[in-house]
Short mmCIF file of C-alpha atoms and ligand atoms in Angstrom, two decimals:
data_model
loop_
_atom_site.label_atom_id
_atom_site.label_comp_id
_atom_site.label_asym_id
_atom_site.label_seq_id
_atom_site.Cartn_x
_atom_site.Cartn_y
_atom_site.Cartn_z
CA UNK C 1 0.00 0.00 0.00
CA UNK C 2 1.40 3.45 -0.92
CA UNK C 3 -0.29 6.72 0.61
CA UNK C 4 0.73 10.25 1.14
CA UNK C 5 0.99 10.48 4.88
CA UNK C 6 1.77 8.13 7.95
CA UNK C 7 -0.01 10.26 11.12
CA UNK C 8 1.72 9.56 14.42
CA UNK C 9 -1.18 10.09 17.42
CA UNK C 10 -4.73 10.89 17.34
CA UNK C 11 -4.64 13.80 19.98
CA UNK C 12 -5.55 17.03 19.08
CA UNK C 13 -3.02 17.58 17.02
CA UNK C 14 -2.95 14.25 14.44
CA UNK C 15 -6.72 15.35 14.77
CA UNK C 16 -6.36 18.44 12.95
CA UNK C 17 -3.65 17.42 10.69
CA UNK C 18 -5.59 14.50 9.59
CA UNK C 19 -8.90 16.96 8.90
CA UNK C 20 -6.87 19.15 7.02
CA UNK C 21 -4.84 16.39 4.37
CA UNK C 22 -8.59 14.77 3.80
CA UNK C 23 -10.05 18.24 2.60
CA UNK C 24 -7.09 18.46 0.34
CA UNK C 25 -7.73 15.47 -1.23
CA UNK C 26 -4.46 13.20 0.60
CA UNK C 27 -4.36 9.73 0.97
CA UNK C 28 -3.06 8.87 4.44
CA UNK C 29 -3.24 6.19 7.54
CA UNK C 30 -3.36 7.76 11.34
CA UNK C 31 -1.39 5.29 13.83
CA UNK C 32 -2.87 5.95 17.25
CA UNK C 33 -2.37 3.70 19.97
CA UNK C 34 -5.60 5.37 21.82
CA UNK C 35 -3.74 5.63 25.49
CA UNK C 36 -6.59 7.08 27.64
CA UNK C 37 -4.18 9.38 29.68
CA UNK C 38 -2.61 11.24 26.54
CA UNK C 39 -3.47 15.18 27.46
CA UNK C 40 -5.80 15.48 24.50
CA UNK C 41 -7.77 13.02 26.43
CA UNK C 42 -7.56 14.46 29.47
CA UNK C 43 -8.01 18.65 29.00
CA UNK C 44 -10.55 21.02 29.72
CA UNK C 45 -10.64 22.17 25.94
CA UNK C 46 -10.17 25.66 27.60
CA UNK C 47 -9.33 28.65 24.90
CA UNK C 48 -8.12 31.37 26.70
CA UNK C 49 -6.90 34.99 25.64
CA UNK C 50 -5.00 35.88 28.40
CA UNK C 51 -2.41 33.80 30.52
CA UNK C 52 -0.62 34.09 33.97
CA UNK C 53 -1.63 36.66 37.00
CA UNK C 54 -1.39 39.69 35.54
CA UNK C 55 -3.57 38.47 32.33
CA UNK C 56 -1.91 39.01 29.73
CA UNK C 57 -2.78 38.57 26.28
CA UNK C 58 -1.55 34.75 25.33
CA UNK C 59 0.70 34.43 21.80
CA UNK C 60 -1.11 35.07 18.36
CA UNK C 61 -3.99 35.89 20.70
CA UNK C 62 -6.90 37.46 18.37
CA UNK C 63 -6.05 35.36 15.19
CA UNK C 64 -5.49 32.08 16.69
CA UNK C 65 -8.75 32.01 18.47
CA UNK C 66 -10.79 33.45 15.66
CA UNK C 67 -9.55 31.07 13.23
CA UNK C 68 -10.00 28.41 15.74
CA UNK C 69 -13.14 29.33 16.51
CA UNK C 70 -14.60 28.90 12.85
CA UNK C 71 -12.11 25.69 12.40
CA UNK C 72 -13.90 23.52 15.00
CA UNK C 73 -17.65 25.44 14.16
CA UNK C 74 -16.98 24.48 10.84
CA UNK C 75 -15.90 20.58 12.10
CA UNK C 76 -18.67 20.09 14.72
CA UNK C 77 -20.92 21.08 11.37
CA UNK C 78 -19.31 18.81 9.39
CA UNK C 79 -19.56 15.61 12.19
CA UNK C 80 -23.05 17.17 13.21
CA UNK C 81 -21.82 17.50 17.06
CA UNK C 82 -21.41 20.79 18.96
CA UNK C 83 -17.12 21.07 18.59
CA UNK C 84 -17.03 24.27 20.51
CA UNK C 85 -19.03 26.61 22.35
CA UNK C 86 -18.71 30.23 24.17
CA UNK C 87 -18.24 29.96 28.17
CA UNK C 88 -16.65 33.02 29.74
CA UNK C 89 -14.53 32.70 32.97
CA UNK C 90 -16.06 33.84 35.78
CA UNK C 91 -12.56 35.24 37.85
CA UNK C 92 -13.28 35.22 41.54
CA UNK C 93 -10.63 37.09 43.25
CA UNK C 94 -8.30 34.42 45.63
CA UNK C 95 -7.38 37.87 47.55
CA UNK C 96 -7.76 41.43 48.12
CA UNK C 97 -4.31 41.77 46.31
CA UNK C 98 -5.81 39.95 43.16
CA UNK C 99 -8.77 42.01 42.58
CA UNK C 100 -6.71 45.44 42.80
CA UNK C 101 -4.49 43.43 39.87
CA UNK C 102 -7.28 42.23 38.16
CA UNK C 103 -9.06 46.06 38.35
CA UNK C 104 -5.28 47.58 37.10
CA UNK C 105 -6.01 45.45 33.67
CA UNK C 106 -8.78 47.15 32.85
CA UNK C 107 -8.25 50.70 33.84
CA UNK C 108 -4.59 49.78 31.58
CA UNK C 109 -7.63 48.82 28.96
CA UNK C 110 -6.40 45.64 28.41
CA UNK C 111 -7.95 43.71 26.02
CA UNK C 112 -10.48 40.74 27.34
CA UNK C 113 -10.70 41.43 31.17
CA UNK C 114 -14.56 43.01 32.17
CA UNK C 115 -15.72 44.62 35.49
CA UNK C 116 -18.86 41.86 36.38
CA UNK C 117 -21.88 44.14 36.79
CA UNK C 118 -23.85 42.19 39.23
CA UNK C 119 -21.48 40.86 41.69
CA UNK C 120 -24.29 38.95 44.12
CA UNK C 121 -25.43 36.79 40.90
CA UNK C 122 -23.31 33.90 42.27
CA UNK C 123 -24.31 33.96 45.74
CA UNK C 124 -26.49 31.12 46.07
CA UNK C 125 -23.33 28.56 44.25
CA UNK C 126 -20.04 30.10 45.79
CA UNK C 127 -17.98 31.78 48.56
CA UNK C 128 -16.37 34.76 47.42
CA UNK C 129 -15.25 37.58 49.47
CA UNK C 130 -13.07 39.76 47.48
CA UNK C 131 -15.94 39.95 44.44
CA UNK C 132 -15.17 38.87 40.42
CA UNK C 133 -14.56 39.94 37.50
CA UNK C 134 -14.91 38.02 34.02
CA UNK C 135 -12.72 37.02 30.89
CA UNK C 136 -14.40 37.10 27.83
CA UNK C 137 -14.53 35.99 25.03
CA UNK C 138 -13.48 32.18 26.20
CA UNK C 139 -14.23 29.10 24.31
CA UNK C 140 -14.45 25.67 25.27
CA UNK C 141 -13.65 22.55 22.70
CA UNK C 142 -15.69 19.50 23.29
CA UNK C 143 -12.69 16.93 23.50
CA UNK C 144 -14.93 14.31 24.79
CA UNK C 145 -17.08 14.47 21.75
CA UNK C 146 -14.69 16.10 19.10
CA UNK C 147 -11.80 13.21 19.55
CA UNK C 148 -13.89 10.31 19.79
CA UNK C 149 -16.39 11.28 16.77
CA UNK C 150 -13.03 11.98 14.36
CA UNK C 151 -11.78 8.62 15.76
CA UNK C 152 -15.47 7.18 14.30
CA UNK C 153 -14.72 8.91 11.28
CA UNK C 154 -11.81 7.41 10.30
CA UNK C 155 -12.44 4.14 11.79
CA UNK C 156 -15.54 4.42 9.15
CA UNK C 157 -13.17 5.14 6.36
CA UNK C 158 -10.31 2.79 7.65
CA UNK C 159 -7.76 5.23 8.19
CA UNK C 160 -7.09 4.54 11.58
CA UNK C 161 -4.48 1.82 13.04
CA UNK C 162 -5.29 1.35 16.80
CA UNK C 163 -1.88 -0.04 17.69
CA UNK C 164 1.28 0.70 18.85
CA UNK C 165 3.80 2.89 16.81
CA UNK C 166 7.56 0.94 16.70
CA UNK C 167 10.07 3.35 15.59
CA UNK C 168 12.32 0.58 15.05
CA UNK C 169 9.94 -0.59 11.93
CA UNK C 170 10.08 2.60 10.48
CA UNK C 171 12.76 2.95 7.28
CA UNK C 172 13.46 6.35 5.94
CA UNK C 173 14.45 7.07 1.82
CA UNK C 174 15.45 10.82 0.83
CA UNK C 175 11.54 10.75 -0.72
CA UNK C 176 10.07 8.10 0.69
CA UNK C 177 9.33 6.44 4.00
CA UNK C 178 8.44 2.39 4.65
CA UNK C 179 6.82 0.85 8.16
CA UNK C 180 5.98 -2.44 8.04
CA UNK C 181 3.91 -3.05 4.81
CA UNK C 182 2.76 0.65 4.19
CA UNK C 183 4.71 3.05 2.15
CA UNK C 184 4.33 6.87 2.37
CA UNK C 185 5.82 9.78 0.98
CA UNK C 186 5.93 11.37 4.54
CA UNK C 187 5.77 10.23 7.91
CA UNK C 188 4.46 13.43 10.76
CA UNK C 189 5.20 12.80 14.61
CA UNK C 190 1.78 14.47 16.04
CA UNK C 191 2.52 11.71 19.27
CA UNK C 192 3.13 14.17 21.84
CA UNK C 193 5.74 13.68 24.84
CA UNK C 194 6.64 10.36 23.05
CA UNK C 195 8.23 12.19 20.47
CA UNK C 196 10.82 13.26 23.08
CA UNK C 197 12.54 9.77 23.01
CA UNK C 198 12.02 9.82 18.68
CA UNK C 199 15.88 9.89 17.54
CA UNK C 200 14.74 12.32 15.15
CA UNK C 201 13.85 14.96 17.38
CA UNK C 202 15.09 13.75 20.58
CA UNK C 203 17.89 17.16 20.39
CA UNK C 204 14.45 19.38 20.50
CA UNK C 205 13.81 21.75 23.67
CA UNK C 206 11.23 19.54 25.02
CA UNK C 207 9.86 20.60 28.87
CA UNK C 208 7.54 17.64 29.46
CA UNK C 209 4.79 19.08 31.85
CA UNK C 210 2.34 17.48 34.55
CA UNK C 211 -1.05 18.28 35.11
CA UNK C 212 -3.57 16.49 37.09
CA UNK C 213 -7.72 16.45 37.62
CA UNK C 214 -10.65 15.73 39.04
CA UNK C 215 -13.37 14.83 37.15
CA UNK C 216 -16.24 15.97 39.70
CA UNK C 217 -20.22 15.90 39.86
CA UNK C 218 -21.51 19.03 40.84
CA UNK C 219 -25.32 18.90 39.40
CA UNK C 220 -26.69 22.11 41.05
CA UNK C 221 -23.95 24.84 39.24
CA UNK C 222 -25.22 26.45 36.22
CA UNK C 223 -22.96 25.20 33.26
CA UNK C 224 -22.83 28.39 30.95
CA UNK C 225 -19.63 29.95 32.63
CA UNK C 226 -16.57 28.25 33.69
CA UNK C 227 -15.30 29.37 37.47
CA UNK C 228 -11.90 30.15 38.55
CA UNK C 229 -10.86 30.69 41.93
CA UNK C 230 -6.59 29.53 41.99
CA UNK C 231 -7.61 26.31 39.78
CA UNK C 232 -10.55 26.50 36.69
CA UNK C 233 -13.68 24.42 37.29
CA UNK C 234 -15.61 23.75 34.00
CA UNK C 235 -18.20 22.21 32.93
CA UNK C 236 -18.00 18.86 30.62
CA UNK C 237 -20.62 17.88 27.87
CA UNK C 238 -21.79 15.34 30.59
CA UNK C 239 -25.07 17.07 32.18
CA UNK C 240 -23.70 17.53 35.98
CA UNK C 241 -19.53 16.44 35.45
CA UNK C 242 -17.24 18.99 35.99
CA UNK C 243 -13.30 19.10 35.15
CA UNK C 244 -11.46 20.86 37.97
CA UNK C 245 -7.58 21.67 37.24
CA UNK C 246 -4.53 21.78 37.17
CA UNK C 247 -0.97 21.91 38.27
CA UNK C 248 1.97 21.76 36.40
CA UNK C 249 4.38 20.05 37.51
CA UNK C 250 8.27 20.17 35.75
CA UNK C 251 9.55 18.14 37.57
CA UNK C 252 8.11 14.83 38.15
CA UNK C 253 8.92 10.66 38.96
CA UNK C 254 5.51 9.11 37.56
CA UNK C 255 2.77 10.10 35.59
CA UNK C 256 0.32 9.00 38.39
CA UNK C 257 -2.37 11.28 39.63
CA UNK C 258 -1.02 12.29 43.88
CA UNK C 259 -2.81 11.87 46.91
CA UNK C 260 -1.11 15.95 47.35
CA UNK C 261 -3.49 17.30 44.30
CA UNK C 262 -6.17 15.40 45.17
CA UNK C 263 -6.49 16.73 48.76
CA UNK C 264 -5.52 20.68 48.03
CA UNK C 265 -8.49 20.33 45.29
CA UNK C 266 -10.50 18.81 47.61
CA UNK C 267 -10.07 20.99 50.24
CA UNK C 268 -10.91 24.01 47.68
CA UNK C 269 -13.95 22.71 46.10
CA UNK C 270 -15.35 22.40 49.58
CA UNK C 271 -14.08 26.21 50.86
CA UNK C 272 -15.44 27.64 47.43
CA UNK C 273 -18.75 25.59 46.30
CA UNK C 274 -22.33 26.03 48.27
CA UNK C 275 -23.75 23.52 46.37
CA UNK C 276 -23.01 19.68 47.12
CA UNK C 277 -20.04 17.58 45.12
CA UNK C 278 -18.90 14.55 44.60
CA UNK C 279 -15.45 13.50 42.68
CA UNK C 280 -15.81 10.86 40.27
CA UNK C 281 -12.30 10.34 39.16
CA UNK C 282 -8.95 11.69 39.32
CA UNK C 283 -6.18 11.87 36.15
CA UNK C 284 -2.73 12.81 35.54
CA UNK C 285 -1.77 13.86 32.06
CA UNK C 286 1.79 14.85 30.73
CA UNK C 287 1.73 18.32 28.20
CA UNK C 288 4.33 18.56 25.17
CA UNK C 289 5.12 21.52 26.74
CA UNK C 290 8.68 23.28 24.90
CA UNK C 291 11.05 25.27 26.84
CA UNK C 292 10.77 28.75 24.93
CA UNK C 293 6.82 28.12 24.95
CA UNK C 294 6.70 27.71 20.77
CA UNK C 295 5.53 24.92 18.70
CA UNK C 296 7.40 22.97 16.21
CA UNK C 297 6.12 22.86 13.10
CA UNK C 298 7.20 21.82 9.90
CA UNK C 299 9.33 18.84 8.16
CA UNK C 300 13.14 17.99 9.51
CA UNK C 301 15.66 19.58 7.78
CA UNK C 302 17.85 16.85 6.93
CA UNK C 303 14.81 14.26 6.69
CA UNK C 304 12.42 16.08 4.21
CA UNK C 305 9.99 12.95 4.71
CA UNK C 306 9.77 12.85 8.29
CA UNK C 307 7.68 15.97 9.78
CA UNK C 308 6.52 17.38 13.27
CA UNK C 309 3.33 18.84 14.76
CA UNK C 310 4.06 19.06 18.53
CA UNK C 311 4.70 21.16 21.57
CA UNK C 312 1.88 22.78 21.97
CA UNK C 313 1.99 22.70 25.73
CA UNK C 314 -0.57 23.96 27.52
CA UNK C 315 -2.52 25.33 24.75
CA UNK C 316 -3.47 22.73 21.87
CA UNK C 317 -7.04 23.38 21.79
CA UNK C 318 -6.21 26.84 19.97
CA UNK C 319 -2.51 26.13 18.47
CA UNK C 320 -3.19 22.68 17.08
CA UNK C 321 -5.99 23.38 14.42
CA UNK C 322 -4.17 26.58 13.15
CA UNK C 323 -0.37 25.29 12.96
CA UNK C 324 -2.03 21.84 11.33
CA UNK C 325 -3.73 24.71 8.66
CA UNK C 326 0.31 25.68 8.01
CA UNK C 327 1.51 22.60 8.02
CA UNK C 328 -0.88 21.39 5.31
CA UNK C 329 -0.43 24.76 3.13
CA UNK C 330 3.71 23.95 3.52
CA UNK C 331 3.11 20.57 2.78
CA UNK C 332 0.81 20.87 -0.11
CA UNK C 333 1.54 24.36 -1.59
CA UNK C 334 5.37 25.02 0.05
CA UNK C 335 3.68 28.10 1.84
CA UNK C 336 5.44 29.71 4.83
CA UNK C 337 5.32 27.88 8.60
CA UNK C 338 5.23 31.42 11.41
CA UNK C 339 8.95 31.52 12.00
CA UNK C 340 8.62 31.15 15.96
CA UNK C 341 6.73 27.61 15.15
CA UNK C 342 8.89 26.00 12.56
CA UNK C 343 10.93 23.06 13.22
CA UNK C 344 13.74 24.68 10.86
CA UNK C 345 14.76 27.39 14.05
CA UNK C 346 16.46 24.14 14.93
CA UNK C 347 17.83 23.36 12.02
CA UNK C 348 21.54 23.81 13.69
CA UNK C 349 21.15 20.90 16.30
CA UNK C 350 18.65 18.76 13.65
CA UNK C 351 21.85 18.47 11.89
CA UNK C 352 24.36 17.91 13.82
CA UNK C 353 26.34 14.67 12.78
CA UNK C 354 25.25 12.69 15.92
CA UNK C 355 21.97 13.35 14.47
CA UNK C 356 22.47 11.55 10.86
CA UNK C 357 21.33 8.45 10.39
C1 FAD A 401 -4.42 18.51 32.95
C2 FAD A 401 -4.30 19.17 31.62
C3 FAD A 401 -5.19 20.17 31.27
C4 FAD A 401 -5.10 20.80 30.04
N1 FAD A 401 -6.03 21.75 29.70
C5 FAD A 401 -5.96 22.35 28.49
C6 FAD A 401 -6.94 23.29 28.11
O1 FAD A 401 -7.89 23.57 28.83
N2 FAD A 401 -6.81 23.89 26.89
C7 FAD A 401 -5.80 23.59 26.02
O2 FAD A 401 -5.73 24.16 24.93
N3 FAD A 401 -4.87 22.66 26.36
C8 FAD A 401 -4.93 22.05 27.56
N4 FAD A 401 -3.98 21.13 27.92
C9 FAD A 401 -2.87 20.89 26.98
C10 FAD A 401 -3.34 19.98 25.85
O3 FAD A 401 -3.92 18.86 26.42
C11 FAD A 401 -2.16 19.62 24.93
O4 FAD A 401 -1.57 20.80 24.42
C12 FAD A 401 -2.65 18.80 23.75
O5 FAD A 401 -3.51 17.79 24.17
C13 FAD A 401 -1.50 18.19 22.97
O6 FAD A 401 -2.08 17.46 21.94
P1 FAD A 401 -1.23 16.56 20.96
O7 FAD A 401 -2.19 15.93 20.01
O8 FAD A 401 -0.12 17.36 20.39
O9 FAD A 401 -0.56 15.45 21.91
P2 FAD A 401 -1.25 14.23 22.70
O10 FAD A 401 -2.53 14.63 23.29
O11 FAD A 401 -0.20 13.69 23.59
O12 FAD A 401 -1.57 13.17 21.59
C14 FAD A 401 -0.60 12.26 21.13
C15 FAD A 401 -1.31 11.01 20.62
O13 FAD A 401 -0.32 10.13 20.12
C16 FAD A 401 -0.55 8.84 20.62
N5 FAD A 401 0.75 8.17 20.66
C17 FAD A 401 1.88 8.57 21.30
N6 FAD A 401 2.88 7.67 21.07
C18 FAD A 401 2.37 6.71 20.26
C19 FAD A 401 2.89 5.50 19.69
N7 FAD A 401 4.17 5.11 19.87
N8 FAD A 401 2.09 4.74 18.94
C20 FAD A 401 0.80 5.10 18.72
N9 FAD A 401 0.25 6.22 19.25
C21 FAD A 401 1.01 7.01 20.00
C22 FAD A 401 -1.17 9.07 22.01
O14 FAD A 401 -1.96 7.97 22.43
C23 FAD A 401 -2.05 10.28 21.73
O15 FAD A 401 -3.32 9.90 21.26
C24 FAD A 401 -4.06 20.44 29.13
C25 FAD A 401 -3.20 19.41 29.46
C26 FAD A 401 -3.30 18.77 30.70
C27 FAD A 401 -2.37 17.65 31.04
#
């Protein structure tokens, strides 16, 4: 069998890659080995504008999320699911010292933080003493629908191989690539943290991040907002579930969930919530996470049939559709990656001589 592509990983990432190649008319095969703790499997789906204490506007901020914001409209259309939908953050303030921060932002004008006009509307669901504000706009992907229903897909149209990926099978020709009994012209590592140990791009700044949690049941809390308060509780397509997270953790022994998360959540949920809880389940999940915060994008430089669509840490709701939309056009029509995403910034260490096979 000869195809176009050879897909590494179903997350988010092989999701959008694979979406992208089929409306251009390529043949390809997706390899996934469907491990149920991968981070696509395990996210909020959260797309936020602004990052960090101070809220500041996150990378790319206005075009990435209105392109992504049409990209997975335009998907859940196409699978006839709700992909994404509009769920502010309500902010409540942690501290005294927060809200003055938080009030700063917008008398600076910055973009996406809002003054929340009726302060008692959340009263009868939460303690809050120092008052809220809100973020807005903030999206939410349906992961739990969006990933299993493009698994369907291509299950339907037997382009999916739920197995195990062995690097060891894989041969690689200046234009062409062989595993096992499939031959492609290109072979593209969406496979997360795994890609870490690939010799091919085992020299990239990989920063392999933890982040655990709790999946809890909370049916009295009004699911059109998501809540923050230190940690973001929001809701999942589930009537009553709610995801409650995270950490990150950079350094790390296991990938195991702790007994340490579980109890500061825990002990948050029950300071915070009015309304009853109960936690269903608790995960662990490990982000591709890079250490100058960039993805990489884009085919190796001395291996023009092996590519990369990775590191998008803790963000691959928003940067995974639109860097799979570049890696397609550079693929198909040689069009430019965004310099701060393509693989080719490493171009130096890709080619060492250690690195030649
Ligand atoms: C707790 C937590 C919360 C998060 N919340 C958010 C959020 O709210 N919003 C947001 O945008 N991002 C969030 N993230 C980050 C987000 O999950 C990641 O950026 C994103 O999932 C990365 O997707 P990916 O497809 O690149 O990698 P992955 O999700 O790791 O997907 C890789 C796929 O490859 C498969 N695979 C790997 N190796 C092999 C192999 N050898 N053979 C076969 N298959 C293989 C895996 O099973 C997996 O399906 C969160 C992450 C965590 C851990």
């Amino acid at each position: 069998m000869h195809i176009d592509y050879i897909i590494i990983g179903q997350g988010i990432s092989g999701t959008w890659l694979s979406y992208y190649l089929q409306k251009n008319g390529k043949s390809f095969i997706v390899i996934d080995n469907n491990y149920s703790n991968s981070p696509s499997r395990i996210a909020a789906g959260i797309i936020n504008p602004v990052t960090g204490r101070r809220h500041v506007e996150v990378w790319l901020a206005e075009e990435i999320i209105s392109f992504t914001n049409e990209a997975y409209t335009q998907l859940g259309k196409e699978l006839s699911i709700t992909a994404i939908s509009q769920k502010n953050i309500i902010d409540f303030f942690p501290s005294p010292q927060m809200r003055i921060s938080f009030f700063q932002r917008i008398e600076e004008k910055a973009k996406y933080v809002s003054d929340y006009l009726e302060q008692d509307h959340f009263n009868n669901f939460f303690n809050y003493e120092f008052g809220c504000g809100e973020i807005k706009p903030v999206y939410t992907v349906h992961l739990d629908t969006v990933l299993p229903t493009w698994r369907k897909h291509l299950v339907a149209k037997n382009l999916l191989l739920e197995e195990e990926f062995e690097i060891d099978n894989l041969k690689i020709g200046k234009e062409k690539i062989q595993y096992k009994n499939i031959t492609s012209d290109k072979i593209i590592f969406c496979d997360g943290t795994a890609c870490a140990e690939n010799p091919y791009f085992n020299v990239l700044p990989f920063a392999p991040n933890k982040g655990e949690v709790l999946l809890v049941e909370i049916p009295d809390l009004p699911p059109d907002k998501i809540y923050k308060k230190g940690m973001m509780l929001a809701p999942l397509s589930t009537p009553g579930l709610w995801w409650i997270g995270s950490n990150y953790a950079w350094e790390f022994d296991k990938p195991d969930p702790t007994p340490a998360f579980k109890e500061k959540t825990e002990a948050l949920l029950k300071e915070w919530l009015k309304v009853p809880f109960k936690i269903i389940d608790h995960l662990a999940g490990i982000r591709p996470a890079t250490l100058e915060r960039r993805p990489f994008v884009g085919l190796h430089p001395l291996h023009p049939a092996i590519g990369i669509l990775n590191g998008m840490g803790t963000k691959g709701c928003s940067l995974a559709p639109y860097f799979a939309k570049q890696l397609t056009d550079h693929l198909i029509n040689k069009k430019e990656i965004h310099p701060e995403a393509n693989v080719n910034r490493f171009q130096k260490i890709l080619t060492r001589k250690s690195q030649v096979k």
